[in-house]
mmCIF file with all atom_site columns, C-alpha atoms in Angstrom:
data_model
loop_
_atom_site.group_PDB
_atom_site.id
_atom_site.type_symbol
_atom_site.label_atom_id
_atom_site.label_alt_id
_atom_site.label_comp_id
_atom_site.label_asym_id
_atom_site.label_entity_id
_atom_site.label_seq_id
_atom_site.pdbx_PDB_ins_code
_atom_site.Cartn_x
_atom_site.Cartn_y
_atom_site.Cartn_z
_atom_site.occupancy
_atom_site.B_iso_or_equiv
_atom_site.pdbx_formal_charge
_atom_site.auth_seq_id
_atom_site.auth_comp_id
_atom_site.auth_asym_id
_atom_site.auth_atom_id
_atom_site.pdbx_PDB_model_num
ATOM 1   C CA . GLY A 1 1   ? 65.326  64.494 60.222 1.00 54.00 ? 1   GLY A CA 1
ATOM 2   C CA . ALA A 1 2   ? 67.697  62.494 57.744 1.00 77.00 ? 2   ALA A CA 1
ATOM 3   C CA . GLY A 1 3   ? 69.822  61.319 61.519 1.00 93.00 ? 3   GLY A CA 1
ATOM 4   C CA . VAL A 1 4   ? 68.953  61.547 64.930 1.00 96.00 ? 4   VAL A CA 1
ATOM 5   C CA . SER A 1 5   ? 70.725  64.721 66.255 1.00 97.00 ? 5   SER A CA 1
ATOM 6   C CA . GLN A 1 6   ? 71.595  65.856 69.450 1.00 97.00 ? 6   GLN A CA 1
ATOM 7   C CA . SER A 1 7   ? 71.768  69.245 71.522 1.00 97.00 ? 7   SER A CA 1
ATOM 8   C CA . PRO A 1 8   ? 73.721  70.603 73.084 1.00 97.00 ? 8   PRO A CA 1
ATOM 9   C CA . ARG A 1 9   ? 77.296  69.177 70.977 1.00 96.00 ? 9   ARG A CA 1
ATOM 10  C CA . TYR A 1 10  ? 79.254  70.115 74.190 1.00 97.00 ? 10  TYR A CA 1
ATOM 11  C CA . LYS A 1 11  ? 78.149  71.216 78.249 1.00 98.00 ? 11  LYS A CA 1
ATOM 12  C CA . VAL A 1 12  ? 80.427  72.170 80.693 1.00 98.00 ? 12  VAL A CA 1
ATOM 13  C CA . ALA A 1 13  ? 78.446  71.859 84.391 1.00 98.00 ? 13  ALA A CA 1
ATOM 14  C CA . LYS A 1 14  ? 79.842  73.053 87.844 1.00 98.00 ? 14  LYS A CA 1
ATOM 15  C CA . ARG A 1 15  ? 79.310  70.073 90.128 1.00 98.00 ? 15  ARG A CA 1
ATOM 16  C CA . GLY A 1 16  ? 76.382  69.839 90.982 1.00 98.00 ? 16  GLY A CA 1
ATOM 17  C CA . GLN A 1 17  ? 74.488  71.479 88.173 1.00 98.00 ? 17  GLN A CA 1
ATOM 18  C CA . ASP A 1 18  ? 71.952  69.732 87.073 1.00 98.00 ? 18  ASP A CA 1
ATOM 19  C CA . VAL A 1 19  ? 71.839  69.814 83.164 1.00 98.00 ? 19  VAL A CA 1
ATOM 20  C CA . ALA A 1 20  ? 69.551  68.808 79.866 1.00 98.00 ? 20  ALA A CA 1
ATOM 21  C CA . LEU A 1 21  ? 70.856  66.463 77.198 1.00 98.00 ? 21  LEU A CA 1
ATOM 22  C CA . ARG A 1 22  ? 68.102  66.158 74.495 1.00 98.00 ? 22  ARG A CA 1
ATOM 23  C CA . CYS A 1 23  ? 67.450  63.612 71.307 1.00 98.00 ? 23  CYS A CA 1
ATOM 24  C CA . ASP A 1 24  ? 65.741  64.104 67.855 1.00 98.00 ? 24  ASP A CA 1
ATOM 25  C CA . PRO A 1 25  ? 65.744  60.600 66.507 1.00 97.00 ? 25  PRO A CA 1
ATOM 26  C CA . ILE A 1 26  ? 64.984  59.399 62.724 1.00 96.00 ? 26  ILE A CA 1
ATOM 27  C CA . SER A 1 27  ? 60.934  60.637 62.304 1.00 94.00 ? 27  SER A CA 1
ATOM 28  C CA . GLY A 1 28  ? 59.094  57.315 62.929 1.00 92.00 ? 28  GLY A CA 1
ATOM 29  C CA . HIS A 1 29  ? 61.823  55.120 64.127 1.00 94.00 ? 29  HIS A CA 1
ATOM 30  C CA . VAL A 1 30  ? 60.056  53.233 67.084 1.00 94.00 ? 30  VAL A CA 1
ATOM 31  C CA . SER A 1 31  ? 63.176  52.229 69.176 1.00 94.00 ? 31  SER A CA 1
ATOM 32  C CA . LEU A 1 32  ? 65.200  55.371 70.925 1.00 96.00 ? 32  LEU A CA 1
ATOM 33  C CA . PHE A 1 33  ? 68.388  54.861 73.690 1.00 96.00 ? 33  PHE A CA 1
ATOM 34  C CA . TRP A 1 34  ? 70.629  56.051 74.927 1.00 98.00 ? 34  TRP A CA 1
ATOM 35  C CA . TYR A 1 35  ? 74.693  55.635 75.719 1.00 97.00 ? 35  TYR A CA 1
ATOM 36  C CA . GLN A 1 36  ? 77.217  56.239 77.841 1.00 97.00 ? 36  GLN A CA 1
ATOM 37  C CA . GLN A 1 37  ? 81.131  56.505 76.640 1.00 96.00 ? 37  GLN A CA 1
ATOM 38  C CA . ALA A 1 38  ? 83.287  56.942 78.675 1.00 94.00 ? 38  ALA A CA 1
ATOM 39  C CA . LEU A 1 39  ? 87.461  58.687 76.909 1.00 91.00 ? 39  LEU A CA 1
ATOM 40  C CA . GLY A 1 40  ? 88.927  55.452 75.714 1.00 89.00 ? 40  GLY A CA 1
ATOM 41  C CA . GLN A 1 41  ? 85.708  52.775 76.524 1.00 92.00 ? 41  GLN A CA 1
ATOM 42  C CA . GLY A 1 42  ? 83.000  51.334 74.627 1.00 93.00 ? 42  GLY A CA 1
ATOM 43  C CA . PRO A 1 43  ? 79.582  52.795 74.682 1.00 95.00 ? 43  PRO A CA 1
ATOM 44  C CA . GLU A 1 44  ? 77.759  51.522 77.811 1.00 96.00 ? 44  GLU A CA 1
ATOM 45  C CA . PHE A 1 45  ? 73.908  51.019 78.089 1.00 96.00 ? 45  PHE A CA 1
ATOM 46  C CA . LEU A 1 46  ? 71.576  53.944 80.008 1.00 97.00 ? 46  LEU A CA 1
ATOM 47  C CA . THR A 1 47  ? 68.412  52.838 79.174 1.00 97.00 ? 47  THR A CA 1
ATOM 48  C CA . TYR A 1 48  ? 65.600  51.830 76.385 1.00 96.00 ? 48  TYR A CA 1
ATOM 49  C CA . PHE A 1 49  ? 62.267  53.329 75.049 1.00 96.00 ? 49  PHE A CA 1
ATOM 50  C CA . GLN A 1 50  ? 59.942  51.741 72.737 1.00 95.00 ? 50  GLN A CA 1
ATOM 51  C CA . ASN A 1 51  ? 58.071  54.535 72.089 1.00 95.00 ? 51  ASN A CA 1
ATOM 52  C CA . GLU A 1 52  ? 56.722  55.991 74.775 1.00 96.00 ? 52  GLU A CA 1
ATOM 53  C CA . ALA A 1 53  ? 57.034  53.772 76.634 1.00 97.00 ? 53  ALA A CA 1
ATOM 54  C CA . GLN A 1 54  ? 60.863  53.062 78.981 1.00 97.00 ? 54  GLN A CA 1
ATOM 55  C CA . LEU A 1 55  ? 60.949  49.529 78.542 1.00 95.00 ? 55  LEU A CA 1
ATOM 56  C CA . ASP A 1 56  ? 64.707  48.845 80.305 1.00 95.00 ? 56  ASP A CA 1
ATOM 57  C CA . LYS A 1 57  ? 66.380  51.444 82.693 1.00 95.00 ? 57  LYS A CA 1
ATOM 58  C CA . SER A 1 58  ? 68.360  49.232 84.377 1.00 94.00 ? 58  SER A CA 1
ATOM 59  C CA . GLY A 1 59  ? 71.689  50.897 82.958 1.00 95.00 ? 59  GLY A CA 1
ATOM 60  C CA . LEU A 1 60  ? 70.755  54.329 84.636 1.00 97.00 ? 60  LEU A CA 1
ATOM 61  C CA . PRO A 1 61  ? 73.851  54.143 87.154 1.00 95.00 ? 61  PRO A CA 1
ATOM 62  C CA . SER A 1 62  ? 71.827  56.324 90.206 1.00 95.00 ? 62  SER A CA 1
ATOM 63  C CA . ASP A 1 63  ? 68.670  57.966 90.723 1.00 96.00 ? 63  ASP A CA 1
ATOM 64  C CA . ARG A 1 64  ? 70.155  61.266 89.516 1.00 98.00 ? 64  ARG A CA 1
ATOM 65  C CA . PHE A 1 65  ? 69.967  59.832 85.961 1.00 98.00 ? 65  PHE A CA 1
ATOM 66  C CA . PHE A 1 66  ? 66.567  60.244 84.893 1.00 97.00 ? 66  PHE A CA 1
ATOM 67  C CA . ALA A 1 67  ? 64.898  59.881 80.749 1.00 98.00 ? 67  ALA A CA 1
ATOM 68  C CA . GLU A 1 68  ? 61.835  60.551 79.634 1.00 98.00 ? 68  GLU A CA 1
ATOM 69  C CA . ARG A 1 69  ? 60.336  60.460 75.538 1.00 97.00 ? 69  ARG A CA 1
ATOM 70  C CA . PRO A 1 70  ? 57.439  61.516 76.393 1.00 96.00 ? 70  PRO A CA 1
ATOM 71  C CA . GLU A 1 71  ? 55.330  61.556 73.250 1.00 94.00 ? 71  GLU A CA 1
ATOM 72  C CA . GLY A 1 72  ? 57.562  59.243 71.549 1.00 93.00 ? 72  GLY A CA 1
ATOM 73  C CA . SER A 1 73  ? 59.556  61.363 69.954 1.00 95.00 ? 73  SER A CA 1
ATOM 74  C CA . VAL A 1 74  ? 62.299  63.286 71.262 1.00 97.00 ? 74  VAL A CA 1
ATOM 75  C CA . SER A 1 75  ? 63.827  62.074 74.217 1.00 98.00 ? 75  SER A CA 1
ATOM 76  C CA . THR A 1 76  ? 64.883  64.112 77.474 1.00 98.00 ? 76  THR A CA 1
ATOM 77  C CA . LEU A 1 77  ? 68.308  62.707 79.759 1.00 98.00 ? 77  LEU A CA 1
ATOM 78  C CA . LYS A 1 78  ? 68.356  64.680 82.855 1.00 98.00 ? 78  LYS A CA 1
ATOM 79  C CA . ILE A 1 79  ? 71.330  64.137 85.328 1.00 98.00 ? 79  ILE A CA 1
ATOM 80  C CA . GLN A 1 80  ? 70.590  65.286 88.335 1.00 98.00 ? 80  GLN A CA 1
ATOM 81  C CA . ARG A 1 81  ? 73.222  66.808 91.091 1.00 98.00 ? 81  ARG A CA 1
ATOM 82  C CA . THR A 1 82  ? 75.972  66.481 88.561 1.00 98.00 ? 82  THR A CA 1
ATOM 83  C CA . GLN A 1 83  ? 79.121  64.393 89.636 1.00 97.00 ? 83  GLN A CA 1
ATOM 84  C CA . GLN A 1 84  ? 83.032  64.349 88.327 1.00 97.00 ? 84  GLN A CA 1
ATOM 85  C CA . GLU A 1 85  ? 82.340  60.845 87.078 1.00 96.00 ? 85  GLU A CA 1
ATOM 86  C CA . ASP A 1 86  ? 79.731  62.074 85.383 1.00 97.00 ? 86  ASP A CA 1
ATOM 87  C CA . SER A 1 87  ? 82.049  63.107 82.442 1.00 97.00 ? 87  SER A CA 1
ATOM 88  C CA . ALA A 1 88  ? 81.388  61.392 79.341 1.00 97.00 ? 88  ALA A CA 1
ATOM 89  C CA . VAL A 1 89  ? 80.188  61.232 75.981 1.00 96.00 ? 89  VAL A CA 1
ATOM 90  C CA . TYR A 1 90  ? 76.286  60.413 76.454 1.00 98.00 ? 90  TYR A CA 1
ATOM 91  C CA . LEU A 1 91  ? 74.911  59.163 72.793 1.00 97.00 ? 91  LEU A CA 1
ATOM 92  C CA . CYS A 1 92  ? 71.463  58.272 71.500 1.00 97.00 ? 92  CYS A CA 1
ATOM 93  C CA . ALA A 1 93  ? 70.953  56.154 68.904 1.00 96.00 ? 93  ALA A CA 1
ATOM 94  C CA . SER A 1 94  ? 67.060  54.693 67.250 1.00 95.00 ? 94  SER A CA 1
ATOM 95  C CA . SER A 1 95  ? 66.240  51.989 65.431 1.00 93.00 ? 95  SER A CA 1
ATOM 96  C CA . LEU A 1 96  ? 62.317  51.206 62.854 1.00 89.00 ? 96  LEU A CA 1
ATOM 97  C CA . GLY A 1 97  ? 62.621  48.602 66.289 1.00 79.00 ? 97  GLY A CA 1
ATOM 98  C CA . GLY A 1 98  ? 63.647  45.594 63.976 1.00 71.00 ? 98  GLY A CA 1
ATOM 99  C CA . LEU A 1 99  ? 66.128  43.328 62.932 1.00 70.00 ? 99  LEU A CA 1
ATOM 100 C CA . GLU A 1 100 ? 68.484  46.479 61.332 1.00 78.00 ? 100 GLU A CA 1
ATOM 101 C CA . GLY A 1 101 ? 71.284  48.454 62.891 1.00 86.00 ? 101 GLY A CA 1
ATOM 102 C CA . TYR A 1 102 ? 70.567  51.403 65.168 1.00 92.00 ? 102 TYR A CA 1
ATOM 103 C CA . THR A 1 103 ? 71.748  55.102 63.533 1.00 94.00 ? 103 THR A CA 1
ATOM 104 C CA . PHE A 1 104 ? 73.200  57.361 66.557 1.00 95.00 ? 104 PHE A CA 1
ATOM 105 C CA . GLY A 1 105 ? 73.561  60.614 66.703 1.00 96.00 ? 105 GLY A CA 1
ATOM 106 C CA . SER A 1 106 ? 77.062  62.723 67.143 1.00 95.00 ? 106 SER A CA 1
ATOM 107 C CA . GLY A 1 107 ? 76.642  62.841 71.118 1.00 96.00 ? 107 GLY A CA 1
ATOM 108 C CA . THR A 1 108 ? 76.767  65.125 73.766 1.00 97.00 ? 108 THR A CA 1
ATOM 109 C CA . ARG A 1 109 ? 79.981  65.628 75.554 1.00 97.00 ? 109 ARG A CA 1
ATOM 110 C CA . LEU A 1 110 ? 79.997  66.183 79.020 1.00 98.00 ? 110 LEU A CA 1
ATOM 111 C CA . THR A 1 111 ? 82.148  67.394 81.221 1.00 97.00 ? 111 THR A CA 1
ATOM 112 C CA . VAL A 1 112 ? 81.699  68.458 84.952 1.00 98.00 ? 112 VAL A CA 1
ATOM 113 C CA . VAL A 1 113 ? 83.848  70.258 86.899 1.00 97.00 ? 113 VAL A CA 1
ATOM 114 C CA . SER B 2 1   ? 78.981  43.652 82.634 1.00 47.00 ? 1   SER B CA 1
ATOM 115 C CA . GLN B 2 2   ? 77.596  41.682 79.853 1.00 48.00 ? 2   GLN B CA 1
ATOM 116 C CA . GLN B 2 3   ? 80.100  42.974 76.941 1.00 60.00 ? 3   GLN B CA 1
ATOM 117 C CA . GLY B 2 4   ? 82.141  40.889 74.974 1.00 68.00 ? 4   GLY B CA 1
ATOM 118 C CA . GLU B 2 5   ? 85.931  41.245 74.793 1.00 84.00 ? 5   GLU B CA 1
ATOM 119 C CA . GLU B 2 6   ? 87.566  42.471 71.423 1.00 88.00 ? 6   GLU B CA 1
ATOM 120 C CA . ASP B 2 7   ? 91.199  41.708 70.376 1.00 90.00 ? 7   ASP B CA 1
ATOM 121 C CA . PRO B 2 8   ? 93.281  42.962 69.780 1.00 95.00 ? 8   PRO B CA 1
ATOM 122 C CA . GLN B 2 9   ? 93.076  46.906 71.360 1.00 94.00 ? 9   GLN B CA 1
ATOM 123 C CA . ALA B 2 10  ? 95.071  47.780 68.861 1.00 96.00 ? 10  ALA B CA 1
ATOM 124 C CA . LEU B 2 11  ? 95.935  47.547 65.301 1.00 97.00 ? 11  LEU B CA 1
ATOM 125 C CA . SER B 2 12  ? 98.726  49.452 63.207 1.00 97.00 ? 12  SER B CA 1
ATOM 126 C CA . ILE B 2 13  ? 99.165  48.799 59.935 1.00 97.00 ? 13  ILE B CA 1
ATOM 127 C CA . GLN B 2 14  ? 100.486 49.664 56.333 1.00 97.00 ? 14  GLN B CA 1
ATOM 128 C CA . GLU B 2 15  ? 98.110  50.977 53.628 1.00 97.00 ? 15  GLU B CA 1
ATOM 129 C CA . GLY B 2 16  ? 97.108  48.708 51.436 1.00 97.00 ? 16  GLY B CA 1
ATOM 130 C CA . GLU B 2 17  ? 96.969  45.719 53.876 1.00 98.00 ? 17  GLU B CA 1
ATOM 131 C CA . ASN B 2 18  ? 94.500  43.857 55.286 1.00 98.00 ? 18  ASN B CA 1
ATOM 132 C CA . ALA B 2 19  ? 93.177  44.380 58.846 1.00 97.00 ? 19  ALA B CA 1
ATOM 133 C CA . THR B 2 20  ? 91.291  42.019 61.135 1.00 97.00 ? 20  THR B CA 1
ATOM 134 C CA . MET B 2 21  ? 89.353  42.455 64.479 1.00 97.00 ? 21  MET B CA 1
ATOM 135 C CA . ASN B 2 22  ? 87.801  39.622 66.370 1.00 97.00 ? 22  ASN B CA 1
ATOM 136 C CA . CYS B 2 23  ? 85.367  39.767 68.951 1.00 95.00 ? 23  CYS B CA 1
ATOM 137 C CA . SER B 2 24  ? 83.646  37.690 71.648 1.00 95.00 ? 24  SER B CA 1
ATOM 138 C CA . TYR B 2 25  ? 81.027  37.796 73.774 1.00 93.00 ? 25  TYR B CA 1
ATOM 139 C CA . LYS B 2 26  ? 79.361  35.798 76.482 1.00 90.00 ? 26  LYS B CA 1
ATOM 140 C CA . THR B 2 27  ? 75.218  34.355 75.522 1.00 88.00 ? 27  THR B CA 1
ATOM 141 C CA . SER B 2 28  ? 73.289  33.308 73.117 1.00 90.00 ? 28  SER B CA 1
ATOM 142 C CA . ILE B 2 29  ? 72.347  36.021 71.021 1.00 91.00 ? 29  ILE B CA 1
ATOM 143 C CA . ASN B 2 30  ? 70.093  37.323 68.507 1.00 91.00 ? 30  ASN B CA 1
ATOM 144 C CA . ASN B 2 31  ? 72.301  39.718 66.107 1.00 93.00 ? 31  ASN B CA 1
ATOM 145 C CA . LEU B 2 32  ? 75.726  41.168 66.114 1.00 94.00 ? 32  LEU B CA 1
ATOM 146 C CA . GLN B 2 33  ? 77.037  44.244 64.524 1.00 95.00 ? 33  GLN B CA 1
ATOM 147 C CA . TRP B 2 34  ? 80.059  46.417 63.722 1.00 96.00 ? 34  TRP B CA 1
ATOM 148 C CA . TYR B 2 35  ? 79.997  50.207 64.518 1.00 96.00 ? 35  TYR B CA 1
ATOM 149 C CA . ARG B 2 36  ? 83.095  52.231 63.323 1.00 97.00 ? 36  ARG B CA 1
ATOM 150 C CA . GLN B 2 37  ? 83.526  55.712 65.788 1.00 96.00 ? 37  GLN B CA 1
ATOM 151 C CA . ASN B 2 38  ? 85.803  57.917 63.959 1.00 93.00 ? 38  ASN B CA 1
ATOM 152 C CA . SER B 2 39  ? 87.992  60.383 67.084 1.00 83.00 ? 39  SER B CA 1
ATOM 153 C CA . GLY B 2 40  ? 84.664  62.939 68.450 1.00 71.00 ? 40  GLY B CA 1
ATOM 154 C CA . ARG B 2 41  ? 81.926  61.804 66.624 1.00 80.00 ? 41  ARG B CA 1
ATOM 155 C CA . GLY B 2 42  ? 79.664  59.463 67.374 1.00 86.00 ? 42  GLY B CA 1
ATOM 156 C CA . LEU B 2 43  ? 79.039  55.169 65.950 1.00 94.00 ? 43  LEU B CA 1
ATOM 157 C CA . VAL B 2 44  ? 78.449  54.685 62.126 1.00 94.00 ? 44  VAL B CA 1
ATOM 158 C CA . HIS B 2 45  ? 76.657  51.468 61.317 1.00 94.00 ? 45  HIS B CA 1
ATOM 159 C CA . LEU B 2 46  ? 78.613  48.681 58.836 1.00 96.00 ? 46  LEU B CA 1
ATOM 160 C CA . ILE B 2 47  ? 77.400  45.673 59.042 1.00 96.00 ? 47  ILE B CA 1
ATOM 161 C CA . LEU B 2 48  ? 74.438  42.753 60.933 1.00 95.00 ? 48  LEU B CA 1
ATOM 162 C CA . ILE B 2 49  ? 74.876  39.277 60.895 1.00 96.00 ? 49  ILE B CA 1
ATOM 163 C CA . ARG B 2 50  ? 72.044  37.115 62.071 1.00 94.00 ? 50  ARG B CA 1
ATOM 164 C CA . SER B 2 51  ? 72.865  33.807 64.355 1.00 94.00 ? 51  SER B CA 1
ATOM 165 C CA . ASN B 2 52  ? 71.669  32.175 61.675 1.00 95.00 ? 52  ASN B CA 1
ATOM 166 C CA . GLU B 2 53  ? 74.157  33.554 59.998 1.00 97.00 ? 53  GLU B CA 1
ATOM 167 C CA . ARG B 2 54  ? 78.148  32.508 59.173 1.00 97.00 ? 54  ARG B CA 1
ATOM 168 C CA . GLU B 2 55  ? 79.779  35.454 56.616 1.00 98.00 ? 55  GLU B CA 1
ATOM 169 C CA . LYS B 2 56  ? 78.902  38.187 55.683 1.00 97.00 ? 56  LYS B CA 1
ATOM 170 C CA . HIS B 2 57  ? 80.140  40.774 53.292 1.00 96.00 ? 57  HIS B CA 1
ATOM 171 C CA . SER B 2 58  ? 79.946  44.196 52.292 1.00 95.00 ? 58  SER B CA 1
ATOM 172 C CA . GLY B 2 59  ? 82.122  46.654 50.023 1.00 97.00 ? 59  GLY B CA 1
ATOM 173 C CA . ARG B 2 60  ? 85.660  45.524 51.209 1.00 98.00 ? 60  ARG B CA 1
ATOM 174 C CA . LEU B 2 61  ? 83.996  44.683 54.695 1.00 98.00 ? 61  LEU B CA 1
ATOM 175 C CA . ARG B 2 62  ? 83.994  41.134 55.468 1.00 98.00 ? 62  ARG B CA 1
ATOM 176 C CA . VAL B 2 63  ? 82.013  39.510 58.826 1.00 98.00 ? 63  VAL B CA 1
ATOM 177 C CA . THR B 2 64  ? 82.170  35.638 60.403 1.00 98.00 ? 64  THR B CA 1
ATOM 178 C CA . LEU B 2 65  ? 80.321  34.914 62.639 1.00 97.00 ? 65  LEU B CA 1
ATOM 179 C CA . ASP B 2 66  ? 80.664  31.559 64.633 1.00 97.00 ? 66  ASP B CA 1
ATOM 180 C CA . THR B 2 67  ? 78.461  31.122 67.206 1.00 95.00 ? 67  THR B CA 1
ATOM 181 C CA . SER B 2 68  ? 80.065  27.665 68.512 1.00 95.00 ? 68  SER B CA 1
ATOM 182 C CA . LYS B 2 69  ? 82.873  29.541 69.554 1.00 95.00 ? 69  LYS B CA 1
ATOM 183 C CA . LYS B 2 70  ? 80.794  33.138 70.223 1.00 95.00 ? 70  LYS B CA 1
ATOM 184 C CA . SER B 2 71  ? 83.179  34.685 68.506 1.00 96.00 ? 71  SER B CA 1
ATOM 185 C CA . SER B 2 72  ? 82.871  37.299 65.486 1.00 97.00 ? 72  SER B CA 1
ATOM 186 C CA . SER B 2 73  ? 85.278  38.594 63.127 1.00 98.00 ? 73  SER B CA 1
ATOM 187 C CA . LEU B 2 74  ? 85.079  41.368 60.933 1.00 98.00 ? 74  LEU B CA 1
ATOM 188 C CA . LEU B 2 75  ? 87.916  42.310 58.498 1.00 98.00 ? 75  LEU B CA 1
ATOM 189 C CA . ILE B 2 76  ? 88.742  45.110 56.531 1.00 98.00 ? 76  ILE B CA 1
ATOM 190 C CA . THR B 2 77  ? 90.021  44.448 53.133 1.00 98.00 ? 77  THR B CA 1
ATOM 191 C CA . ALA B 2 78  ? 92.882  46.924 50.937 1.00 98.00 ? 78  ALA B CA 1
ATOM 192 C CA . SER B 2 79  ? 92.678  49.392 53.775 1.00 97.00 ? 79  SER B CA 1
ATOM 193 C CA . ARG B 2 80  ? 92.741  52.729 53.431 1.00 97.00 ? 80  ARG B CA 1
ATOM 194 C CA . ALA B 2 81  ? 94.155  55.851 55.550 1.00 95.00 ? 81  ALA B CA 1
ATOM 195 C CA . ALA B 2 82  ? 90.777  57.168 55.720 1.00 95.00 ? 82  ALA B CA 1
ATOM 196 C CA . ASP B 2 83  ? 89.847  53.827 57.871 1.00 97.00 ? 83  ASP B CA 1
ATOM 197 C CA . THR B 2 84  ? 91.656  54.888 60.411 1.00 97.00 ? 84  THR B CA 1
ATOM 198 C CA . ALA B 2 85  ? 89.397  54.770 63.421 1.00 97.00 ? 85  ALA B CA 1
ATOM 199 C CA . SER B 2 86  ? 88.212  52.654 66.343 1.00 96.00 ? 86  SER B CA 1
ATOM 200 C CA . TYR B 2 87  ? 85.958  49.889 65.675 1.00 97.00 ? 87  TYR B CA 1
ATOM 201 C CA . PHE B 2 88  ? 83.193  48.062 67.735 1.00 96.00 ? 88  PHE B CA 1
ATOM 202 C CA . CYS B 2 89  ? 81.993  44.829 68.021 1.00 95.00 ? 89  CYS B CA 1
ATOM 203 C CA . ALA B 2 90  ? 78.098  44.849 69.697 1.00 95.00 ? 90  ALA B CA 1
ATOM 204 C CA . THR B 2 91  ? 75.685  42.224 70.273 1.00 93.00 ? 91  THR B CA 1
ATOM 205 C CA . VAL B 2 92  ? 72.125  42.250 70.700 1.00 91.00 ? 92  VAL B CA 1
ATOM 206 C CA . PHE B 2 93  ? 71.078  38.839 73.160 1.00 87.00 ? 93  PHE B CA 1
ATOM 207 C CA . GLN B 2 94  ? 68.668  37.092 72.359 1.00 82.00 ? 94  GLN B CA 1
ATOM 208 C CA . GLY B 2 95  ? 65.028  38.613 74.197 1.00 80.00 ? 95  GLY B CA 1
ATOM 209 C CA . ALA B 2 96  ? 66.798  41.595 74.090 1.00 82.00 ? 96  ALA B CA 1
ATOM 210 C CA . GLN B 2 97  ? 67.079  44.749 71.920 1.00 84.00 ? 97  GLN B CA 1
ATOM 211 C CA . LYS B 2 98  ? 69.684  46.712 73.857 1.00 89.00 ? 98  LYS B CA 1
ATOM 212 C CA . LEU B 2 99  ? 73.341  46.772 72.021 1.00 91.00 ? 99  LEU B CA 1
ATOM 213 C CA . VAL B 2 100 ? 76.271  45.905 74.411 1.00 93.00 ? 100 VAL B CA 1
ATOM 214 C CA . PHE B 2 101 ? 78.875  46.955 72.803 1.00 94.00 ? 101 PHE B CA 1
ATOM 215 C CA . GLY B 2 102 ? 82.648  45.774 73.652 1.00 92.00 ? 102 GLY B CA 1
ATOM 216 C CA . GLN B 2 103 ? 85.632  47.660 73.940 1.00 92.00 ? 103 GLN B CA 1
ATOM 217 C CA . GLY B 2 104 ? 86.602  48.206 70.335 1.00 94.00 ? 104 GLY B CA 1
ATOM 218 C CA . THR B 2 105 ? 89.572  47.961 68.670 1.00 96.00 ? 105 THR B CA 1
ATOM 219 C CA . ARG B 2 106 ? 91.364  51.405 68.075 1.00 96.00 ? 106 ARG B CA 1
ATOM 220 C CA . LEU B 2 107 ? 92.469  51.257 64.193 1.00 97.00 ? 107 LEU B CA 1
ATOM 221 C CA . THR B 2 108 ? 96.026  52.890 62.422 1.00 97.00 ? 108 THR B CA 1
ATOM 222 C CA . ILE B 2 109 ? 96.415  53.288 58.780 1.00 97.00 ? 109 ILE B CA 1
ATOM 223 C CA . ASN B 2 110 ? 99.428  54.097 57.747 1.00 95.00 ? 110 ASN B CA 1
ATOM 224 C CA . PRO B 2 111 ? 99.825  55.975 55.020 1.00 90.00 ? 111 PRO B CA 1
#
């Protein structure tokens, strides 16, 4: 597609529920990133894929967070047993992998109640 | 955290004036990028400046980079109401791929 597509746009989860957030990067983009953005803050890095390989997951806040990109295209960020502090906007970005700007999706706003 | 610092945190100016935002970072970078974020929307890439560049222009945007001071500035000339948004600087550190963002500057352009 023309841009990075994220779904759902909004998600309300009850505390303890598992959620799955989807990212469709730009076709042909090698690199894919997930970020977490709390209200009024800058985005915080979660994890990075190059094709299907997860090369950096240093930003994942706990083992409840898991990301995958099995075919090197679509990626899913899964959060198990959600907690209130997981409430944030989750942003996905993709790039060709060279020295250029990254294209971000519109994000998924997760609210845990 | 490796986040840089942005200054000011908030800026309010009149339409037509110039807006300047500053960003500082901590370690050697490969490149520095500026992004804009309108309320409730995703980030839009504005401009990228490499570590061996000192100044770059794009339309009404001018970015400078001083690697000796580990700082960058974004100048928006002849501001418009549509420029109202949050602006973030983000760095790619040497040997890394991920962007590390600052806290952002909230810019308000008053008509």
